Coordinates of C-alpha atoms and ligand atoms in Angstrom, one line a residue:
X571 CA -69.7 -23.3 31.8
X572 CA -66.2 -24.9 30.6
X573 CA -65.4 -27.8 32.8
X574 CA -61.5 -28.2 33.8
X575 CA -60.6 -31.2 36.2
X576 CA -57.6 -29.5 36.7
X577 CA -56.5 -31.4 40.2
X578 CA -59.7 -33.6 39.9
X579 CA -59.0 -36.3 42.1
X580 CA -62.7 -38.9 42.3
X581 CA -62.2 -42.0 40.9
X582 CA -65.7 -42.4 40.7
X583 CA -68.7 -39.8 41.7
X584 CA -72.1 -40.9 43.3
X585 CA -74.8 -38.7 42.5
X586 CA -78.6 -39.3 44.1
X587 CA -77.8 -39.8 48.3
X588 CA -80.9 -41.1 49.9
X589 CA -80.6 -45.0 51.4
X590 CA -78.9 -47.0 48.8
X591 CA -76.5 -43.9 46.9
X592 CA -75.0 -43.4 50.3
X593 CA -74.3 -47.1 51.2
X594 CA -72.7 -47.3 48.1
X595 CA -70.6 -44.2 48.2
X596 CA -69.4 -45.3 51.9
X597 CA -68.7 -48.8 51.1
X598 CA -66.6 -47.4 47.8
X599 CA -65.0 -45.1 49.9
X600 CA -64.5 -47.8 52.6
X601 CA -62.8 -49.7 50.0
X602 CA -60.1 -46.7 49.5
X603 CA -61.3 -45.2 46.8
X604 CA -62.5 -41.1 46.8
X605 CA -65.5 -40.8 46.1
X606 CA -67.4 -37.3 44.4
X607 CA -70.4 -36.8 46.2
X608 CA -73.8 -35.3 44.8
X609 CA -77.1 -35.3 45.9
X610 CA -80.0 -32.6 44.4
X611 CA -80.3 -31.3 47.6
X612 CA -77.5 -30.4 49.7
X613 CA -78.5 -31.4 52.9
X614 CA -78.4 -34.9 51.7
X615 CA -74.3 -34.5 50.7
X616 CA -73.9 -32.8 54.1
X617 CA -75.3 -35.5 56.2
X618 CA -73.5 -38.4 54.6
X619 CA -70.1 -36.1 55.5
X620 CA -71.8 -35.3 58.7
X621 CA -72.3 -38.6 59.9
X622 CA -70.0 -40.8 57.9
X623 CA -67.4 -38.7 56.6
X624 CA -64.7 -40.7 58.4
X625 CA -65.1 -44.3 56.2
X626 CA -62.9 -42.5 53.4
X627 CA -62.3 -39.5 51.3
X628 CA -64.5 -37.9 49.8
X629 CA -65.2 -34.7 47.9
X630 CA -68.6 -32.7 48.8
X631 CA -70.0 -30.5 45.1
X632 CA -72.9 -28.6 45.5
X633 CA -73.4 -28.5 41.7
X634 CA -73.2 -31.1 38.5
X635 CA -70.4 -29.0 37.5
X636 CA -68.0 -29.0 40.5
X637 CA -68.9 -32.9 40.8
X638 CA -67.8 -33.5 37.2
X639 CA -64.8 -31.8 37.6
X640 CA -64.0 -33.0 40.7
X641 CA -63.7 -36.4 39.0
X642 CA -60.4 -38.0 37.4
X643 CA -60.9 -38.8 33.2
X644 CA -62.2 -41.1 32.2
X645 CA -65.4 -39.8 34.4
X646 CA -67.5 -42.7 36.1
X647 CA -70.3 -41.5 37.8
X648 CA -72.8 -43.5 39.0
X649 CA -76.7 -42.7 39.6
X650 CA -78.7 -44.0 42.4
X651 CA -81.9 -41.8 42.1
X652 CA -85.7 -42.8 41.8
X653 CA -86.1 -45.0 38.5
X654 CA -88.4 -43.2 35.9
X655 CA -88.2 -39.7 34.9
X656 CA -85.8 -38.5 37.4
X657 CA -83.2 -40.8 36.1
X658 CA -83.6 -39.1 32.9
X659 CA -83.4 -35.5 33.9
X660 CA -80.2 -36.6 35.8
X661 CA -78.7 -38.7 32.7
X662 CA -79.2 -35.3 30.3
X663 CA -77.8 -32.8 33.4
X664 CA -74.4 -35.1 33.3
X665 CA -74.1 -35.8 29.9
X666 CA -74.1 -32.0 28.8
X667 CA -71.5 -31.9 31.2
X668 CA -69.3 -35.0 30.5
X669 CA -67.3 -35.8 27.6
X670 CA -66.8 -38.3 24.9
X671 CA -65.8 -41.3 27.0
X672 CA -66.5 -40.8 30.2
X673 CA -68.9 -43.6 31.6
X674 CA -72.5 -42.9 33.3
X675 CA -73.8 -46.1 35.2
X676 CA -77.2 -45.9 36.8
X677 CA -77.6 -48.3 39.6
X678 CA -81.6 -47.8 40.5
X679 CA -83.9 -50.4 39.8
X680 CA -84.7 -49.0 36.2
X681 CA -86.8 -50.5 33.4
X682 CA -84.5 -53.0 30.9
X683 CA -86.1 -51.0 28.2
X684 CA -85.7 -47.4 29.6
X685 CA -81.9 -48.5 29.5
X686 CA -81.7 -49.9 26.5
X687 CA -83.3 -46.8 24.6
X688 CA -80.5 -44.3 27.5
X689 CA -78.0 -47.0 26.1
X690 CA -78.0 -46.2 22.3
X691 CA -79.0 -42.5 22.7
X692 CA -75.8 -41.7 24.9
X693 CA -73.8 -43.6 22.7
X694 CA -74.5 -41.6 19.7
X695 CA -73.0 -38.5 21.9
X696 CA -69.6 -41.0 22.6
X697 CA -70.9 -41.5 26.2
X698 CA -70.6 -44.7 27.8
X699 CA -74.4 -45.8 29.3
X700 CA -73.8 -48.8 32.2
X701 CA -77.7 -49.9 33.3
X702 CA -76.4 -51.7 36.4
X703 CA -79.0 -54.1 38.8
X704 CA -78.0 -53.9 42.2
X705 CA -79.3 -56.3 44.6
X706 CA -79.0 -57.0 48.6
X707 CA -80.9 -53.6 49.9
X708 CA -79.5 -51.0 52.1
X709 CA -77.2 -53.7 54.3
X710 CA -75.9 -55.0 51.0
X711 CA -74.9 -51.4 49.3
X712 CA -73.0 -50.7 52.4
X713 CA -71.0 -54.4 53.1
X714 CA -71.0 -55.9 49.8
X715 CA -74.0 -56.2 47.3
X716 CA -74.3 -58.1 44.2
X717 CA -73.8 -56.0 41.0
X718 CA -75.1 -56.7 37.3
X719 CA -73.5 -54.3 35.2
X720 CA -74.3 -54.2 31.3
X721 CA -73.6 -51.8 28.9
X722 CA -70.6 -51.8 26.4
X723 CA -67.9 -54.3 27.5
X724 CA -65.0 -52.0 27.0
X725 CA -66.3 -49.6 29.8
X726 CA -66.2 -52.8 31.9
X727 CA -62.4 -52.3 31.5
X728 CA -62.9 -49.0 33.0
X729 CA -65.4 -49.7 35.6
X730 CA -65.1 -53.7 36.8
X731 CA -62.2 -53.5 39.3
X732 CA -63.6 -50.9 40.8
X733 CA -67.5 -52.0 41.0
X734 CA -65.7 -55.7 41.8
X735 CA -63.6 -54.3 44.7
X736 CA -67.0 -53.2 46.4
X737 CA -69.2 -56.7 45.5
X738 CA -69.7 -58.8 48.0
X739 CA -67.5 -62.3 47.4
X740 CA -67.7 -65.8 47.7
X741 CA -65.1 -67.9 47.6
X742 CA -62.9 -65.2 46.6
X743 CA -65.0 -64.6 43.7
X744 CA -66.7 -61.1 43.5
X745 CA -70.5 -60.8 43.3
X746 CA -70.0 -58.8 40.4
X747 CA -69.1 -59.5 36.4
X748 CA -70.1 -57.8 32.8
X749 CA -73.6 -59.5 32.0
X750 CA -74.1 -58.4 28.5
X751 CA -74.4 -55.2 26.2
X752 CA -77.1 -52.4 27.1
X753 CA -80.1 -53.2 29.1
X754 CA -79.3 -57.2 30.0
X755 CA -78.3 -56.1 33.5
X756 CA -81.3 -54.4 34.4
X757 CA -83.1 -57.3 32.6
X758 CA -81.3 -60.1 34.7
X759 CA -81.6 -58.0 37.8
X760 CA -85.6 -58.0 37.2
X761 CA -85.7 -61.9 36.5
X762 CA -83.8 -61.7 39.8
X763 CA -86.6 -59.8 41.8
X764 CA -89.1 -61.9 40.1
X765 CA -87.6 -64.8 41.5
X766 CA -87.2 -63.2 44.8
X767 CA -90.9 -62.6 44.8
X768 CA -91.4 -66.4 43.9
X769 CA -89.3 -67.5 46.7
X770 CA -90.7 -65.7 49.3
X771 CA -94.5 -66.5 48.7
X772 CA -93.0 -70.5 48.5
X773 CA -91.9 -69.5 52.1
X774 CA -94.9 -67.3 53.1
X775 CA -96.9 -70.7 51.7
X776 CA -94.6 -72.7 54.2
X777 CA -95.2 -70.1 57.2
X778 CA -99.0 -70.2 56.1
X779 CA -99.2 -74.3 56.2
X780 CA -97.4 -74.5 59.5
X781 CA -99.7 -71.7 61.4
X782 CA -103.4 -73.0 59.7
X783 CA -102.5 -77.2 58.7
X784 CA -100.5 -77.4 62.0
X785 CA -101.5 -74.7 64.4
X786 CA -98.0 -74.1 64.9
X787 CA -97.3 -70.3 66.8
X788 CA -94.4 -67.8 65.1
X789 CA -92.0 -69.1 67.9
X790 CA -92.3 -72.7 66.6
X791 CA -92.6 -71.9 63.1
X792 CA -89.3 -70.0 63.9
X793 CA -87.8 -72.6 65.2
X794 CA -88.6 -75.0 61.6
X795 CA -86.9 -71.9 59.9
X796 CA -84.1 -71.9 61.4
X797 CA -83.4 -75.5 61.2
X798 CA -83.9 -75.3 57.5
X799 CA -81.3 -73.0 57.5
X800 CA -78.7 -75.3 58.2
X801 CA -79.5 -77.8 54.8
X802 CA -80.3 -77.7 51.3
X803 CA -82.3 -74.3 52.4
X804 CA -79.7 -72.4 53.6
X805 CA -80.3 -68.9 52.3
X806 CA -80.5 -65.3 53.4
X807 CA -84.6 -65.3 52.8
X808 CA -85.2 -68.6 55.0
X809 CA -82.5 -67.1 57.8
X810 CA -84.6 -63.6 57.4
X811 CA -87.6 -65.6 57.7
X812 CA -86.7 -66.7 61.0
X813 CA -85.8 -63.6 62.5
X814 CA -89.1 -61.8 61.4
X815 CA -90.9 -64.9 63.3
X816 CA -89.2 -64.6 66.0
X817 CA -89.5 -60.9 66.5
X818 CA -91.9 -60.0 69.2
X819 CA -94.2 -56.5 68.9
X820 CA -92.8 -54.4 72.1
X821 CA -96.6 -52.9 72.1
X822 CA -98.7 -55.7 72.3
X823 CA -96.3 -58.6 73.7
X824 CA -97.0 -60.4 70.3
X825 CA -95.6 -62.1 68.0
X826 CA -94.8 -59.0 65.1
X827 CA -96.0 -61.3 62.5
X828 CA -98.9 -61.6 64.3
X829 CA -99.6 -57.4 64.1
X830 CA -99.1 -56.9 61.2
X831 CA -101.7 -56.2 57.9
X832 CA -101.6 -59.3 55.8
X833 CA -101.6 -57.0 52.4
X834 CA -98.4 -57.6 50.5
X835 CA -96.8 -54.3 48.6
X836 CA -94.6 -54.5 45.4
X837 CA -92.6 -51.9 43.8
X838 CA -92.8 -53.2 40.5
X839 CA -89.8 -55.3 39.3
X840 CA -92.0 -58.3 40.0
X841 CA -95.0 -57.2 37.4
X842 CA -92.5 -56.1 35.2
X843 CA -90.9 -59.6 35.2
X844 CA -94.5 -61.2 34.7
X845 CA -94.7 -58.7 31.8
X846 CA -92.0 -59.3 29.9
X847 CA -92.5 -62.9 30.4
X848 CA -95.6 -62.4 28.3
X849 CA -94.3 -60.7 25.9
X850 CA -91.4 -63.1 25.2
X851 CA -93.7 -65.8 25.9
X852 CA -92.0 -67.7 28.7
X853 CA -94.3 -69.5 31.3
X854 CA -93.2 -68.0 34.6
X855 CA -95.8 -69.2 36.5
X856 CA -94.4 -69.3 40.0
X857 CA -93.3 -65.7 39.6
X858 CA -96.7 -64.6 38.3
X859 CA -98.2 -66.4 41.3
X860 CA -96.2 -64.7 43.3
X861 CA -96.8 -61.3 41.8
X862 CA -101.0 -62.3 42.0
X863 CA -100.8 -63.3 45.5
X864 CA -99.3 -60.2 46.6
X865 CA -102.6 -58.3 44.0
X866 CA -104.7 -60.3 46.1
X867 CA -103.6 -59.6 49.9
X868 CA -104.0 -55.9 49.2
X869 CA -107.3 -56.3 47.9
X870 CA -108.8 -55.8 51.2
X871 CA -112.0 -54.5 50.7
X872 CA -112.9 -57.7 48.6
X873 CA -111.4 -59.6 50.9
X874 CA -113.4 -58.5 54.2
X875 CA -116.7 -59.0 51.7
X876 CA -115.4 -62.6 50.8
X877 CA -114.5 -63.9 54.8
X878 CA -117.1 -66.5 55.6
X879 CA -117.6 -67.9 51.6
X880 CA -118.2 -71.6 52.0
X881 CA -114.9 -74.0 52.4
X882 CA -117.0 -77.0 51.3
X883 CA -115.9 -80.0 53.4
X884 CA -112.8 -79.7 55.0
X885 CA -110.3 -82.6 55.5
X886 CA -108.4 -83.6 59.2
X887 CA -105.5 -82.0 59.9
X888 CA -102.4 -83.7 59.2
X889 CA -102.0 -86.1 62.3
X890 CA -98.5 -87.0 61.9
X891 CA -97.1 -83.7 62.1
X892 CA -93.2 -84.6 61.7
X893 CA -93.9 -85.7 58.5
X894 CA -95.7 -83.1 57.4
X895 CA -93.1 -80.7 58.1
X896 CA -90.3 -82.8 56.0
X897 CA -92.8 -82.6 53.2
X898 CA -93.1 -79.0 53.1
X899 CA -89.5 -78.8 53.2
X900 CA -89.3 -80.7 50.0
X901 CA -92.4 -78.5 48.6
X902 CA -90.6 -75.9 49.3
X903 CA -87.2 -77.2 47.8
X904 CA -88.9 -78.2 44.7
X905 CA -91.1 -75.5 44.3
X906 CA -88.1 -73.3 44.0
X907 CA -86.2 -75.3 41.6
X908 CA -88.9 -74.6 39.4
X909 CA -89.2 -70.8 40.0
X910 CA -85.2 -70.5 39.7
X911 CA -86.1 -72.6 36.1
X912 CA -88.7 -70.2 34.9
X913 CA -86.7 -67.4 35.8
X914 CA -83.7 -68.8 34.1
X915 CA -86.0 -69.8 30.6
X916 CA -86.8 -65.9 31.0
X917 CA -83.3 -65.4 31.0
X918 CA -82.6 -67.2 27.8
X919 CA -85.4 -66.1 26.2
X920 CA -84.4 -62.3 26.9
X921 CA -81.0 -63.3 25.7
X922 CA -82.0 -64.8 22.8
X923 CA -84.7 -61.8 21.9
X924 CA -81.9 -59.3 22.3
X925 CA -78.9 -60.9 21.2
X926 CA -77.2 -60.9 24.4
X927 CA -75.2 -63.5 24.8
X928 CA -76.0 -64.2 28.5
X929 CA -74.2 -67.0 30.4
X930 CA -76.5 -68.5 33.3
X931 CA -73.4 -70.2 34.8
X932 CA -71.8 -66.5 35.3
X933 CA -75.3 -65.0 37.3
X934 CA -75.5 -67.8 39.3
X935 CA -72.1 -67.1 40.6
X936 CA -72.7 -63.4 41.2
X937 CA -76.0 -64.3 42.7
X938 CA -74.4 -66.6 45.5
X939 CA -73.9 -63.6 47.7
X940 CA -74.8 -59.9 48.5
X941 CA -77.9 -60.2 46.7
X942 CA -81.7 -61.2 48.4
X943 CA -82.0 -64.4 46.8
X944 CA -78.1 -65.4 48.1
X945 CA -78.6 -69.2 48.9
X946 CA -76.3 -72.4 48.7
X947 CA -78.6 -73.7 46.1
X948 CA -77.2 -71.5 43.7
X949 CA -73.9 -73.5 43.7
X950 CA -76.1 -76.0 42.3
X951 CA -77.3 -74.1 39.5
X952 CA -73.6 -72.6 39.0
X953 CA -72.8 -76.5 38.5
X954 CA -75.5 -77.1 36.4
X955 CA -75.3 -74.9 33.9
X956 CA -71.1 -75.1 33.9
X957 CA -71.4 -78.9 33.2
X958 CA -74.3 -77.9 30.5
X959 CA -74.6 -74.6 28.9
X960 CA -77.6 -75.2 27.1
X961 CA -79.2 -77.1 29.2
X962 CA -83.6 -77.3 28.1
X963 CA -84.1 -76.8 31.3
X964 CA -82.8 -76.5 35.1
X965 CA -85.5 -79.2 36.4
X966 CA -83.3 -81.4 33.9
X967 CA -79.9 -81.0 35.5
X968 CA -78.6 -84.7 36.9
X969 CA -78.9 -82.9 40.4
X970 CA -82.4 -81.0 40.4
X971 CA -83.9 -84.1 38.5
X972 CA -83.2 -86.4 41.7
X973 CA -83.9 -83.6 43.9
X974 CA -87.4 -83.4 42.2
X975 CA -87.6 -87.0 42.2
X976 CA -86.8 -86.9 46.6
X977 CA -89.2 -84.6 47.1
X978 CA -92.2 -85.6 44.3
X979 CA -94.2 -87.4 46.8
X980 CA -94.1 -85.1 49.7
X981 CA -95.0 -81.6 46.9
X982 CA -98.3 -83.8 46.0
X983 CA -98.9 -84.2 49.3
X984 CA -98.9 -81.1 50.5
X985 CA -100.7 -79.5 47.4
X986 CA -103.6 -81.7 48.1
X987 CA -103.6 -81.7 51.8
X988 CA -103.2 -77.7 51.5
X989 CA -106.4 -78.4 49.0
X990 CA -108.3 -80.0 51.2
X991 CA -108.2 -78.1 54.3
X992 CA -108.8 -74.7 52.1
X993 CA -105.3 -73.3 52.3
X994 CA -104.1 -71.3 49.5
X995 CA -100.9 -72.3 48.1
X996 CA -101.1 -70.6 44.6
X997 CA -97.1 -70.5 44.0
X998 CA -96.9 -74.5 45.5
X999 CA -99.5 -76.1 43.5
X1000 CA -99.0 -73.7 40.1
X1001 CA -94.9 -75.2 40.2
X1002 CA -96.0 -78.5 41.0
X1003 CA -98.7 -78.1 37.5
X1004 CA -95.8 -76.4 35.4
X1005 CA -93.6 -80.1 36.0
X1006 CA -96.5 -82.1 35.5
X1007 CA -97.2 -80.3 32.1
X1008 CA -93.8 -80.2 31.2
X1009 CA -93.2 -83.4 31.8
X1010 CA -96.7 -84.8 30.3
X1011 CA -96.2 -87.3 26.7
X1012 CA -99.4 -85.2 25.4
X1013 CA -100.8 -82.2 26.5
X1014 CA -104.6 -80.5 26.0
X1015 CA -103.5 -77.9 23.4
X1016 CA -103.9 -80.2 20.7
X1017 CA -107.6 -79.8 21.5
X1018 CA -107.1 -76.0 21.8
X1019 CA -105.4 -76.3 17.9
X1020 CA -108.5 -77.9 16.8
X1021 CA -110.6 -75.3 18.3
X1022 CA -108.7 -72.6 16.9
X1023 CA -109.2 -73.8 13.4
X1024 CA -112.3 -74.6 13.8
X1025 CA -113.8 -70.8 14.8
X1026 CA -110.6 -69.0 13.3
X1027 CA -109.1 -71.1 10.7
X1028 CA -105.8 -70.7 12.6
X1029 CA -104.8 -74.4 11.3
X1030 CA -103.0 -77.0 13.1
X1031 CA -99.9 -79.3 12.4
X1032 CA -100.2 -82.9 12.7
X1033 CA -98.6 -85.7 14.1
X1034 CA -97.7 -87.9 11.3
X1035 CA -97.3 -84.9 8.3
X1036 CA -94.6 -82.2 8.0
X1037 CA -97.2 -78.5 7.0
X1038 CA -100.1 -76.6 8.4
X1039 CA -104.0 -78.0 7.7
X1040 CA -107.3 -76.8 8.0
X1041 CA -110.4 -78.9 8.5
X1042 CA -113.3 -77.4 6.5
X1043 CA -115.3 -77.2 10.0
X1044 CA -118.7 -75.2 7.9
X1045 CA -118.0 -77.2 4.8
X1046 CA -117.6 -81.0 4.5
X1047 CA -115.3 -81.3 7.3
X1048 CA -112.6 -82.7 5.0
X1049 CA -109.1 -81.9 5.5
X1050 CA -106.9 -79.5 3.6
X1051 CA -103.4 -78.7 3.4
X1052 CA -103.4 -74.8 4.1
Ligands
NBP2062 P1 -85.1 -43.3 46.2 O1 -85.5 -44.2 45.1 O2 -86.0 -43.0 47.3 O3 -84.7 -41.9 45.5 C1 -84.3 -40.8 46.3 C2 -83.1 -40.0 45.6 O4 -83.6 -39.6 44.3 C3 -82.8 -38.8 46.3 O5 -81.3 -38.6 46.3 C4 -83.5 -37.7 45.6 O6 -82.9 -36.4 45.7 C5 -83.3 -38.2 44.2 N1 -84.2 -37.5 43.2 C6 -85.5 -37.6 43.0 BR1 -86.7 -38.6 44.1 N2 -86.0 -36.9 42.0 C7 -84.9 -36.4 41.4 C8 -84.7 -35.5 40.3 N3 -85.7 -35.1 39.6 N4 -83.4 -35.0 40.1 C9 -82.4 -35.4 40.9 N5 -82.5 -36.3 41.9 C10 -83.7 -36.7 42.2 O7 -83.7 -43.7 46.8 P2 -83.1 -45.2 47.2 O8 -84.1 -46.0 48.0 O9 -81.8 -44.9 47.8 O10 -82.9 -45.9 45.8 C11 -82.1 -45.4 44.8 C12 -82.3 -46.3 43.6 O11 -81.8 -47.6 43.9 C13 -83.7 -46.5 43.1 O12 -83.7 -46.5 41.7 C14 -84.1 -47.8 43.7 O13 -85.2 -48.4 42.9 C15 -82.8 -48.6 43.6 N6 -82.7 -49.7 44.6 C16 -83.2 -49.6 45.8 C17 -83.0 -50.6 46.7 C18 -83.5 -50.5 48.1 O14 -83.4 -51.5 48.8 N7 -84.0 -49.3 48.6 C19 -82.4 -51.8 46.3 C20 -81.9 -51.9 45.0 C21 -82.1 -50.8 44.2 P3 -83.4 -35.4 46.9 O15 -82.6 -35.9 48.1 O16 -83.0 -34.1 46.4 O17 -84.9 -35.6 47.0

């Protein structure tokens, strides 16, 4: 069927209205902009209008055609269905209906590669391909999420005001810029969830410390949370944190915490972080932590067969516990200037890998707000890496370095007390390992180089020579240059 947009009049058209496609489409329309609205199934389309049809204009289609046409040249539509296969079938339904030009930006959670290999194949038909990360949930598609578009920088030109206009902003600053060409902002939007996942095991580590070191209940842990919350922690997670402790179960009288199953779920953008990060080669430890701990919780069955293993002589609790507290607020504080670090190497490393040009200065602004990892830390970073672009490494910034240096005391403490009374803190003590090895004058692998050449003739490099050399390990045990 030919399409004619005779009288079209959407500046933009969502297609895919379950939670987060019809946040968006209300908050663009909210923001005076009309809006083309698709959804597979109709009944979708008709409840958004239903229920919400007075937060702006908006035009109802039943079928990819109408929506196309309904929308003003060039064509931005944007896609907020289930990542995988469905996003394809949707990409190749719109693009035998669009034209040369016309821009399709899907905004699910979608694999950096799967957008990369949507990127160049929608090129080749003249079609603009924008793999957009979205972060902040439901409450942030609706009031102002933080938006990672990549993709070719001209459609920015197209697309920016309008994805801007809808970003939440700081400072008068919109959560929202061009990140790089093809799949970067689906990359950087899975470094951020990987770091999300880091942060909140630092905090569940925290929680954990307070209720088995300290016998504190969810009302009092609460409380620590929410005094955090007005300092160098201030962030959407710890503020989140609070509430969830505080929240009592209307069925039992408890605390909610308190009812319910300890097994942590993922969707995926965490192991996908932890994955790439092997493949680039970039230490992420805190994130993989993170992503193990949650492995762990759900493995219940091994769990219930493991309760009673010995504990092996467990220490006092901490008798002073004021003290304690400051110094898991410090463990926590440098805990995640490591994660944010690793997550940023990632970053660098992707760039680098992909020739993408990224600018870490530029995602720390657009993650100050909208997104779940929104914090006042992040102005930090955003200082950081605007006084030093290249910097080695965040841990090195003037700022993070005496921060580190505050709290260096307190994060041993608590990784050996935790240690000693048989609390796991897998994300705590793994960050407080990464600085000591990255830090270290000489580090163990040189004796993992000489076992390498010795059952694999893989070679090693020495100290005081420029080349590669063997050590004849079955022969005379001389040394040659390889
Ligand atoms: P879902 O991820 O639950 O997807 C539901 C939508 O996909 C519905 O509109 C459904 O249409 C549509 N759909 C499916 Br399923 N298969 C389809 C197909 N083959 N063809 C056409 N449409 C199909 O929705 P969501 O939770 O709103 O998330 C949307 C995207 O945003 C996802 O990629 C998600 O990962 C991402 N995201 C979610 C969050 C969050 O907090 N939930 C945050 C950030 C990003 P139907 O109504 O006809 O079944």
């Amino acid at each position: 069927m030919t399409i004619t947009n005779e009288g079209a009049r959407a500046q933009i058209g969502v297609t895919g209205l379950a939670v987060m496609g019809s946040n968006i489409a209300r908050n663009l329309a909210r923001h005076g902009h009309t809006v083309a609205l698709h959804n597979r199934s109709i009944a979708k389309t008709d409840a958004l209008i239903a229920e919400h049809g007075g937060d702006g204009d908006f035009v109802r289609t039943e079928t990819v055609e109408e929506f196309v046409a309904a929308l003003q040249k060039p064509r931005r539509v944007l896609i907020m269905v289930k990542a995988g296969d469905p996003t394809d079938a949707v990409i190749e339904e719109l693009a035998a209906a669009m034209e040369p030009g016309d821009i399709i930006i899907d905004g699910g959670n979608a694999l950096y590669t799967d957008t990369i290999r949507r990127e160049a194949s929608l090129r080749e038909r003249g079609l603009h391909f924008v793999g957009a990360g979205i972060s902040g949930g439901e409450e942030g598609a609706l009031n102002g999420p933080s938006i990672m578009p990549g993709g070719p920088k001209e459609s920015y030109e197209a697309l920016g005001p309008l994805l801007e206009s809808i970003a939440a902003q700081v400072d008068g600053t919109p959560c929202c810029t061009h990140i790089g060409p093809d799949g970067s902002g689906h990359f950087v939007k899975m470094v951020h969830n990987g770091i999300e996942y880091a942060d909140m095991q630092l905090i569940g580590e925290a929680y954990n410390l307070f209720r088995d070191a300290l016998g504190y209940d969810a009302d009092k842990i609460a409380e620590v949370f929410t005094e955090w919350n007005s300092g160098d922690l201030e962030s959407y997670l710890v503020e989140i944190t609070a509430e969830v402790l505080k929240q009592k179960d209307a069925k039992t009288g408890k605390a909610l915490v308190d009812v319910i199953v300890d097994a942590a779920e993922q969707k995926g953008t965490g192991r996908w972080t932890v994955k790439s990060a092997l493949d680039l080669g970039v230490p992420v430890t805190g994130i993989a932590e993170a992503v193990f701990a949650r492995a762990l919780s759900g493995s219940r069955e091994q769990r219930k067969a493991a309760v009673g293993l010995a504990s092996g002589q467990l220490a006092d609790k901490p008798a002073d516990a004021a003290q304690f507290t400051e110094d898991i607020r410090q463990a926590l504080y440098a805990s995640k200037v490591v994660a944010y670090a690793q997550g940023f190497d990632q970053i660098a490393a992707g760039s680098a890998e992909y020739d993408w040009d990224l600018h870490p200065a530029d995602l720390a602004t657009i993650w100050r707000g909208g997104c779940i990892i929104r914090a006042r830390f992040l102005n930090r970073i955003k200082d950081a890496y605007d006084e030093n672009p290249t910097l080695p490494s965040l841990i090195l910034a003037p700022y993070f370095r005496d921060a580190i240096e505050t709290a260096i005391d307190s994060w041993r403490r608590v990784v050996s007390t935790a240690t000693l009374l048989g609390i796991p803190v897998p994300a705590f003590a793994s960050s407080l390992s990464y600085y000591d090895a990255l830090r270290a004058e000489r580090l163990p692998a040189a004796l993992t180089q000489g076992q390498r050449d010795f059952f694999g003739a893989h070679t090693y490099e020495r100290t005081d020579a420029e080349g590669k050399f063997h050590t004849l390990w079955s022969g005379d045990r001389s040394e040659v240059q390889a």
